[in-house]
Short mmCIF file of C-alpha atoms in Angstrom, two decimals:
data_model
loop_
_atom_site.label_atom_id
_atom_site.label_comp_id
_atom_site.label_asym_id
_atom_site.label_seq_id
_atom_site.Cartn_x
_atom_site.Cartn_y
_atom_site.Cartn_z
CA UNK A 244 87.10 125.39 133.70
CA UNK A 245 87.37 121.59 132.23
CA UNK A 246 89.85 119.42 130.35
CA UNK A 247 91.90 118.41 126.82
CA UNK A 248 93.93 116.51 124.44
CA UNK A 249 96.33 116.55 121.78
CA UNK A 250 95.19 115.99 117.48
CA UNK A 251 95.74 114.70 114.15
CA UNK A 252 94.83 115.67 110.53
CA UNK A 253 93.18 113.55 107.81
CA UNK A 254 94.02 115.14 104.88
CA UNK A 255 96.99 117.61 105.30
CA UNK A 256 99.56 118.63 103.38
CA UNK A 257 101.85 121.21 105.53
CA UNK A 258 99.60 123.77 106.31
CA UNK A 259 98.82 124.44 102.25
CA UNK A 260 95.28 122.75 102.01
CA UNK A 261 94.55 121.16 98.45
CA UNK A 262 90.48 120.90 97.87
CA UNK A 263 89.18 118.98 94.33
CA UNK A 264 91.65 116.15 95.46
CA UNK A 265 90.09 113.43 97.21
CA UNK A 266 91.90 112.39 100.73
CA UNK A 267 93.07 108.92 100.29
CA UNK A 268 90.40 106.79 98.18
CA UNK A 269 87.24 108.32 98.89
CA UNK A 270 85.66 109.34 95.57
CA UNK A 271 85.15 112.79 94.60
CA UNK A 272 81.64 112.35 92.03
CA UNK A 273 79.60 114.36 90.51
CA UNK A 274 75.99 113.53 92.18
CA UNK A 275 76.99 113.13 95.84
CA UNK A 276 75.48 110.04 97.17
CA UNK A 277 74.22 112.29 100.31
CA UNK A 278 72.98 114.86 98.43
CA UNK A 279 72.21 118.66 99.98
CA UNK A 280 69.06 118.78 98.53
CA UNK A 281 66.09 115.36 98.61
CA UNK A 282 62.85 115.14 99.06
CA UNK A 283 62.75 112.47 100.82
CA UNK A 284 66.28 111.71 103.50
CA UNK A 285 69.15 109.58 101.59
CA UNK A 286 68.68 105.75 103.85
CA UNK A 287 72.04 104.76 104.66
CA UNK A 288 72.76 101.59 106.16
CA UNK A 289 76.31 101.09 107.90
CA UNK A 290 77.41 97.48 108.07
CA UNK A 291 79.66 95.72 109.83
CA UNK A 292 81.06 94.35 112.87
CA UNK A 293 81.65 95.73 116.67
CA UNK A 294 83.89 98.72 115.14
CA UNK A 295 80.54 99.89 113.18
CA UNK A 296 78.19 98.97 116.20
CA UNK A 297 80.56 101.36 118.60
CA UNK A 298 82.92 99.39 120.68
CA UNK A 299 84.90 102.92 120.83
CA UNK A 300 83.97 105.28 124.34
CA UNK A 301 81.01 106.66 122.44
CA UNK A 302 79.61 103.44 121.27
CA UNK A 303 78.86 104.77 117.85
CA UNK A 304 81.83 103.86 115.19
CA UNK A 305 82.54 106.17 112.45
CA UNK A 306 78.49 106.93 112.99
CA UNK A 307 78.45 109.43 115.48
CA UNK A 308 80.64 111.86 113.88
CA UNK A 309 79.61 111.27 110.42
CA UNK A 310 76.61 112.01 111.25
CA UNK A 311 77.41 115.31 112.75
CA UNK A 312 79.45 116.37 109.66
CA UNK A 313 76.20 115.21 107.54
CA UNK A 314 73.51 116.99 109.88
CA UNK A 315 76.11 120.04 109.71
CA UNK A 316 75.55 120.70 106.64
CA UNK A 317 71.48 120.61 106.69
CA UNK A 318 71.75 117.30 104.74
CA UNK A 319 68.55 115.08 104.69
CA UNK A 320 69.61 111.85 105.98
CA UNK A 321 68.02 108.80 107.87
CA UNK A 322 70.29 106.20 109.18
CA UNK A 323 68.25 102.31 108.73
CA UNK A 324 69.19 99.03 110.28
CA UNK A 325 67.53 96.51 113.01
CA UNK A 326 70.31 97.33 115.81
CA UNK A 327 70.30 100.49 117.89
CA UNK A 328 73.76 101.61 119.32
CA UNK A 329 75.18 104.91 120.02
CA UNK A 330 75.59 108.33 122.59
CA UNK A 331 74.01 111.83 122.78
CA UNK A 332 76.24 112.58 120.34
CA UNK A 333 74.70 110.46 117.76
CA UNK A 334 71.07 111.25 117.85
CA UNK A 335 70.03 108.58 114.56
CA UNK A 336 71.32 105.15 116.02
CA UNK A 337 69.98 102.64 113.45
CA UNK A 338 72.54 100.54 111.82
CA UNK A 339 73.51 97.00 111.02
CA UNK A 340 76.98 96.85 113.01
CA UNK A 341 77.20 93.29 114.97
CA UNK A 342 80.04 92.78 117.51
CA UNK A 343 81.65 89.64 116.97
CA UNK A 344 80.23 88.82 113.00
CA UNK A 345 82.77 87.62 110.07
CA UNK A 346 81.94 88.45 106.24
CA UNK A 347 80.19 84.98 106.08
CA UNK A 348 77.65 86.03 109.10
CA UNK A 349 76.78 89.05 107.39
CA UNK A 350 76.22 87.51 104.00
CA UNK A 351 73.38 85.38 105.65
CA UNK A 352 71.56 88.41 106.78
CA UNK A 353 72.43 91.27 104.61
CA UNK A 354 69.22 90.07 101.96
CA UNK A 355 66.77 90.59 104.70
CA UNK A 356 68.21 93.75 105.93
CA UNK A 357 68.05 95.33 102.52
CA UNK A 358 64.56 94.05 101.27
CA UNK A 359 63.33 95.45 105.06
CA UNK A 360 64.76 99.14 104.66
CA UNK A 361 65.51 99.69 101.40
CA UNK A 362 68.75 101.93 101.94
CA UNK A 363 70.10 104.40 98.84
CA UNK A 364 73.65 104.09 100.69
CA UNK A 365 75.41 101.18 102.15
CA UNK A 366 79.00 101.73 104.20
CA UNK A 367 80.35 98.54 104.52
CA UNK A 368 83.58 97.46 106.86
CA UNK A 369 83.75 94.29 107.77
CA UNK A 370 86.31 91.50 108.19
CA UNK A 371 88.19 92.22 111.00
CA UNK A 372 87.20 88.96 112.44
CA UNK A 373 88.33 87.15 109.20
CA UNK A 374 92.05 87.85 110.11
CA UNK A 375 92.23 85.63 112.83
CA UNK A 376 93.95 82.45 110.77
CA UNK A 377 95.59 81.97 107.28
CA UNK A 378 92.62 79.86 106.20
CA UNK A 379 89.69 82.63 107.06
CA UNK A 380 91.88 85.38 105.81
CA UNK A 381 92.83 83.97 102.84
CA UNK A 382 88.96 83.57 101.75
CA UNK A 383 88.17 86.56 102.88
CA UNK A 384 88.59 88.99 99.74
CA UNK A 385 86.67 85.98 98.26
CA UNK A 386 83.98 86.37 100.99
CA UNK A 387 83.68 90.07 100.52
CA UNK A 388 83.59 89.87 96.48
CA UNK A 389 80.46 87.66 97.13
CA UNK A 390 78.68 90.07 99.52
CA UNK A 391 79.31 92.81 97.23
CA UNK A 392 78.28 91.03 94.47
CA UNK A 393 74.84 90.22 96.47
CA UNK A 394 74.09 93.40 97.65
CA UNK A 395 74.26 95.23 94.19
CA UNK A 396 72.22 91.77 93.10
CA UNK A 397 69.32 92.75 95.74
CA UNK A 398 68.93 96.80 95.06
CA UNK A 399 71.06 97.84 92.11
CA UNK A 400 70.39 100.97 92.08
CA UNK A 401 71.91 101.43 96.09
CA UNK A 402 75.31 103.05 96.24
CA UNK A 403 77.82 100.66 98.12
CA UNK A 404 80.77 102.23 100.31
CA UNK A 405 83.77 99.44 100.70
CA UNK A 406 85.99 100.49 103.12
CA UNK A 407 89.70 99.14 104.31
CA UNK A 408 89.56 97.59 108.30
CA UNK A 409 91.52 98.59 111.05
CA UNK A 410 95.07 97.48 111.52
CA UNK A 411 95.52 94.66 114.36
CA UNK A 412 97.76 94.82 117.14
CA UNK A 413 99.11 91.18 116.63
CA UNK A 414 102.13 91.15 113.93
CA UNK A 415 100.44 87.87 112.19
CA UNK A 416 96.70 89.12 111.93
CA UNK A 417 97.91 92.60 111.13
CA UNK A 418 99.94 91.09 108.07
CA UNK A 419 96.44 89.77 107.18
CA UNK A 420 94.81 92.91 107.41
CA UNK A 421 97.28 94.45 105.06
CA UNK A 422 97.25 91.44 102.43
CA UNK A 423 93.04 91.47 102.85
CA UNK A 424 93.25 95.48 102.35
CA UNK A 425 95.52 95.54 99.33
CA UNK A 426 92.63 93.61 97.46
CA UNK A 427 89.89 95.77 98.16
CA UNK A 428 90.75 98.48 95.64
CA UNK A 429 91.00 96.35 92.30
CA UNK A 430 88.08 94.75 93.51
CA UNK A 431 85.55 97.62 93.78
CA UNK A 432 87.21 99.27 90.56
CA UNK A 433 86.09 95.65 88.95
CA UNK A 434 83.33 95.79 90.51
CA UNK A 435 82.36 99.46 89.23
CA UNK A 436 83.55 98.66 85.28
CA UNK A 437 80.72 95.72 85.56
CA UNK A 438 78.56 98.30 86.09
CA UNK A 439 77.64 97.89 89.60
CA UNK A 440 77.63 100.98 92.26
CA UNK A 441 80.34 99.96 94.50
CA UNK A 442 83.34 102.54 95.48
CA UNK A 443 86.38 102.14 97.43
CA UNK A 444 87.09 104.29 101.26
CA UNK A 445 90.25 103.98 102.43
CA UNK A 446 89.49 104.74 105.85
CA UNK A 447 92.36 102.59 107.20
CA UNK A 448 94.46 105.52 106.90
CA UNK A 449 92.86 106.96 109.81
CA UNK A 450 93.82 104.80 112.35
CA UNK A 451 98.28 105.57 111.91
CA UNK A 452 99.03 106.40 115.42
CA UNK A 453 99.58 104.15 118.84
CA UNK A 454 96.75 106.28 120.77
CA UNK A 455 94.69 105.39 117.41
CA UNK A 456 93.32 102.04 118.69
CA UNK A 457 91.64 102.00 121.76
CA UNK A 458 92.65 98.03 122.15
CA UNK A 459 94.09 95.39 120.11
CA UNK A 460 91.22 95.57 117.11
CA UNK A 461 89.05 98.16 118.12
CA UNK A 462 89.94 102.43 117.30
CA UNK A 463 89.16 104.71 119.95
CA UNK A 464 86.60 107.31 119.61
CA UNK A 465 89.09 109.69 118.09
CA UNK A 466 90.58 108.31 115.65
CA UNK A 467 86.52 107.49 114.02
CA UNK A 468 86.60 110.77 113.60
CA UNK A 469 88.79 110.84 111.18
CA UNK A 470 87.76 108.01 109.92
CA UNK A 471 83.78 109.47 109.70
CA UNK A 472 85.60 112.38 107.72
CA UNK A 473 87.10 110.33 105.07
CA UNK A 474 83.39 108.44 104.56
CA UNK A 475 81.74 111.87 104.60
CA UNK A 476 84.17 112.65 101.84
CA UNK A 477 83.45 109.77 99.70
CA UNK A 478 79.17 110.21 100.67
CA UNK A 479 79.43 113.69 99.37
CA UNK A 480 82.11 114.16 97.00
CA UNK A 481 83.33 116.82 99.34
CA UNK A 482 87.49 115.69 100.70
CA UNK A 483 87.49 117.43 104.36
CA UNK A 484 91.09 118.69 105.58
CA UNK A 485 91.82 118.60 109.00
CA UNK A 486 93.73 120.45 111.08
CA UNK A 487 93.93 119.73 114.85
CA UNK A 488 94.14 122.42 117.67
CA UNK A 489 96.64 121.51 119.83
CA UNK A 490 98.99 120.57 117.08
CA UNK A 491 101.61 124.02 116.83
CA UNK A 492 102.03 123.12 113.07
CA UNK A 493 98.20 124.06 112.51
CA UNK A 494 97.80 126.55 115.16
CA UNK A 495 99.04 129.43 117.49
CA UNK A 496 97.69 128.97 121.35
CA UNK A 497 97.35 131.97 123.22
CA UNK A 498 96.29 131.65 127.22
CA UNK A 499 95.03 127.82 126.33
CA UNK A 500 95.87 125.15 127.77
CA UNK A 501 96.27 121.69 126.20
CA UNK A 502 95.96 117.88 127.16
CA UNK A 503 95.82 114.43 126.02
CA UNK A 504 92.51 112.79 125.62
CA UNK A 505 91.43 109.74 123.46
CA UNK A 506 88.24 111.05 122.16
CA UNK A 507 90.29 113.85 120.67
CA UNK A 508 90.99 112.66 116.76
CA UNK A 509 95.13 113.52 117.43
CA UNK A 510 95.31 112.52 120.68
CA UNK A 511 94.86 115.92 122.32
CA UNK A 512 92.36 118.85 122.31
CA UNK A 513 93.08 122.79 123.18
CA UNK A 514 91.32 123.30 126.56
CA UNK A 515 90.32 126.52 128.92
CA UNK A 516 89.74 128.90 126.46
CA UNK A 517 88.08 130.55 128.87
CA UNK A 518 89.47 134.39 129.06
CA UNK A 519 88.79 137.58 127.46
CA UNK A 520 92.35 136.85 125.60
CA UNK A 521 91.78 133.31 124.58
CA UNK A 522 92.93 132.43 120.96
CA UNK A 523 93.54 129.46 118.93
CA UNK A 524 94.55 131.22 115.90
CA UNK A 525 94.85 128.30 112.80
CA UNK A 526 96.89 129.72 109.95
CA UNK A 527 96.71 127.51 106.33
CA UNK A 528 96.85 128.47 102.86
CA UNK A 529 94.17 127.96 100.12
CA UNK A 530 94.67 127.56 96.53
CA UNK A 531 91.25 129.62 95.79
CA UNK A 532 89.13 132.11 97.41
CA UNK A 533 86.02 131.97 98.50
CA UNK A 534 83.44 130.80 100.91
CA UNK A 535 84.77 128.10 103.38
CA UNK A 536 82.72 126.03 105.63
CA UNK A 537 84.82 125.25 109.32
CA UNK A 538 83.46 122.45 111.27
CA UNK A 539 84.60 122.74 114.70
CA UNK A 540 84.61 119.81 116.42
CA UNK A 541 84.55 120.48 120.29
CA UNK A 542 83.60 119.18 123.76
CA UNK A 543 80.86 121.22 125.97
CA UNK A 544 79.77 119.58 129.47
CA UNK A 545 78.43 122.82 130.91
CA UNK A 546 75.01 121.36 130.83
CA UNK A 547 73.63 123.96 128.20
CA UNK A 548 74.67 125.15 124.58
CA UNK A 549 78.02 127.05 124.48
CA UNK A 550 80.16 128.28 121.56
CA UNK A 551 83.66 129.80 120.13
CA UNK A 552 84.09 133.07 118.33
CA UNK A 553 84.90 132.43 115.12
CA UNK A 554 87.04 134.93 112.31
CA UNK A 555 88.62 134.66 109.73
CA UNK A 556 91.41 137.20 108.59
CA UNK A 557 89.91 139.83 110.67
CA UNK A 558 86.31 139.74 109.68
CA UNK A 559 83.44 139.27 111.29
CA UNK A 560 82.83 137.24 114.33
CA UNK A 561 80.41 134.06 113.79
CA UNK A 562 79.02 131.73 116.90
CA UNK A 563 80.41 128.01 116.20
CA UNK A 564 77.59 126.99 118.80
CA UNK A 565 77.55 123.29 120.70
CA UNK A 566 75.18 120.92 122.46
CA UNK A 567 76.01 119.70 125.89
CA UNK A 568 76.94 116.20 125.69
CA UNK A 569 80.05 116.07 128.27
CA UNK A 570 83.62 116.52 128.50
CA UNK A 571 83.93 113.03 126.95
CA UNK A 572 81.53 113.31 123.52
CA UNK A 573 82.34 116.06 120.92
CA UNK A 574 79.98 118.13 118.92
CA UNK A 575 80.54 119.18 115.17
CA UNK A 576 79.24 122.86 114.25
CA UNK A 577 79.56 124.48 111.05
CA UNK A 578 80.23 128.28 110.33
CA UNK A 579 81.09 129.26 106.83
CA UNK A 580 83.57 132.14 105.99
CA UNK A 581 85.20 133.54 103.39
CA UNK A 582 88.70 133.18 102.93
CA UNK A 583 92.25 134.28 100.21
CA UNK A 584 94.13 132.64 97.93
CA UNK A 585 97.04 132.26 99.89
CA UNK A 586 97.96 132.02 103.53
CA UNK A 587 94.23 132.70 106.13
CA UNK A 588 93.71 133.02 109.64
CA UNK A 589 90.79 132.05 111.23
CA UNK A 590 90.88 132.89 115.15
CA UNK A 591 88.75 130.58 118.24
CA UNK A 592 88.07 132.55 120.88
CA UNK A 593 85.72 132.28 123.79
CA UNK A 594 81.89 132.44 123.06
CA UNK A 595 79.17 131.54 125.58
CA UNK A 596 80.03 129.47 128.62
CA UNK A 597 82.90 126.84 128.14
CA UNK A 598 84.04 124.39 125.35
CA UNK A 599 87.12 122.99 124.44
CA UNK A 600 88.23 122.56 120.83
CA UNK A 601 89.87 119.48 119.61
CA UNK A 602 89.91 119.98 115.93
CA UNK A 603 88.67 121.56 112.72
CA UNK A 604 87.59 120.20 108.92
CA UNK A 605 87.51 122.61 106.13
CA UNK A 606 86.37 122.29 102.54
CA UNK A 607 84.41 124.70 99.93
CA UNK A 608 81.19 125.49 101.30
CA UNK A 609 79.62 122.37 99.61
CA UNK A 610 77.05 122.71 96.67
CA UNK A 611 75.58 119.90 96.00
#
């Protein structure tokens, strides 16, 4: 028997889930950056400040769960930077996320960084430390125009990410954050039209609710999980929908509990689904059939692999299998299934051992 919380989608609309429609900004392109199939693994290079390096309970930033969702689907990808940070949930660590650095700071190193590892993908989100005055604000879309500008300069053939920051808990800075936000957009469409590889993630979307933010600048562990499925969207082309377990308007609990837990993206997670007559049962509607891919995103601290039951509609059952990392660090796993047109169920019910199941993405079972 262990724990839970309570969830939170990032890209839901009722229960009817639209797919070929990006969630908020991330691009939907043709030749994913993160491609399924490569030779050699796609380098990307996260950069930014303490919210890339991990100041959340898992001390990985969007990272840890974007990689999951990449690894999930069998995509070859290294992670490159000088710094190291991260949990057993994030098994590739490398990254270029410095607690504490402004746009400027990273401007002075980014040259070396990208001459050293030679990454196909940048993520970028940075200047939450800009937003601290009117005077450092104000030249920061100035600031990040440059870096772009020098990045695409050094390797112009590497794909650059641009993402929104955080909101602030401060009424002043967070009026910075929106004003520095609103010009990110126009400025990697500009950007784009000059012909240089920069896109637009508008991962700022993830972080709506109170239990979001784990202090005043930094989101909690959670909430980058919803963040790492909006940059997984705009990496593969591939828009994720979430729907969260504990949430009735996604799914039907039967003998399972639920609780509140910050490393759960909404909040909460559905917990002890332990019995014979355990079911989260999540019922959505697709515009087109076909072959779905759920990635369950869950917590397992039994000290060996355990998994969920997983059907859809009635069918067959498929294992939706996790590693061990603790109550407190989830695991992604991936189990594809077919579903209608029109209104599915797909049921969780207990597997192997123990795990409790905070939330699930769903897209297409990707192609490319």
């Amino acid at each position: 028997m262990r724990g839970l919380l309570r969830a939170v989608p990032v890209a839901l609309v009722g229960s009817v889930l639209g797919f070929g429609v990006s969630s908020g900004e991330a691009p939907v392109v043709a030749q994913p950056a993160v491609p399924l199939v490569r030779a050699v693994p796609t380098k990307v290079m996260p950069i930014g400040d303490s919210i890339t390096a991990g100041a959340d309970a898992a001390q990985g930033g969007y990272r840890t769960d974007l990689w999951q969702l990449l690894r999930a689907d069998g995509r070859p990808v290294d992670f490159v930077g000088s710094a190291s940070s991260g949990s057993a949930a994030l098994a590739d660590k490398d990254n270029e996320g410095h607690g504490g650095w402004t746009i400027e700071m990273i401007q002075g190193s980014v040259v070396g960084w990208l001459n050293t590892y030679q990454p196909d993908v940048v993520t970028l989100m940075i200047g939450t430390n800009d937003m601290h005055t009117d005077a450092s604000s104000g030249a920061a879309p100035g600031r990040l125009s440059t870096l772009l500008d020098t990045i695409a300069q050094t390797l112009p053939n590497t794909q650059t990410f641009v993402s929104s920051i955080p909101p602030i808990n401060d009424e002043l800075k967070d009026a910075h954050v929106d004003a520095f936000n609103a010009t990110i957009p126009a400025m990697a469409s500009a950007k784009a039209a000059a012909g240089k590889k920069v896109s637009f993630v508008d991962t700022n979307q993830a972080f709506s609710n109170p239990f979001d933010m784990a202090d005043a600048l930094h989101p909690n562990y959670g909430s980058l999980s919803k963040a790492a499925g909006l940059w997984y969207g705009a990496l593969t082309g591939q828009p994720l929908v979430r729907l969260e377990a504990e949430q009735t308007a996604n799914a039907t609990l039967t003998h399972v509990q639920t609780g509140r837990i910050t490393s759960a993206s909404g909040g909460g997670k559905a917990r002890y689904i332990d019995f014979d007559d355990s079911v989260v049962a999540f019922t959505f509607q697709v515009s087109t059939a076909g072959n779905y891919r759920i990635r369950a995103r869950a917590a397992n601290g039994m000290g060996t692999n355990c998994s969920h039951n997983v059907a859809a509609n009635g069918g067959p059952q498929s294992a939706a299998v996790y590693p061990s990392y603790g109550w407190d660090l989830l695991a992604v796993s991936a189990v594809d299934v077919p579903l209608n047109a029109g209104q599915n169920v797909v049921r969780f019910t207990k597997g192997d051992c123990y795990s409790e199941l905070d939330a699930i993405d769903i897209s297409p079972v990707p192609t490319a």
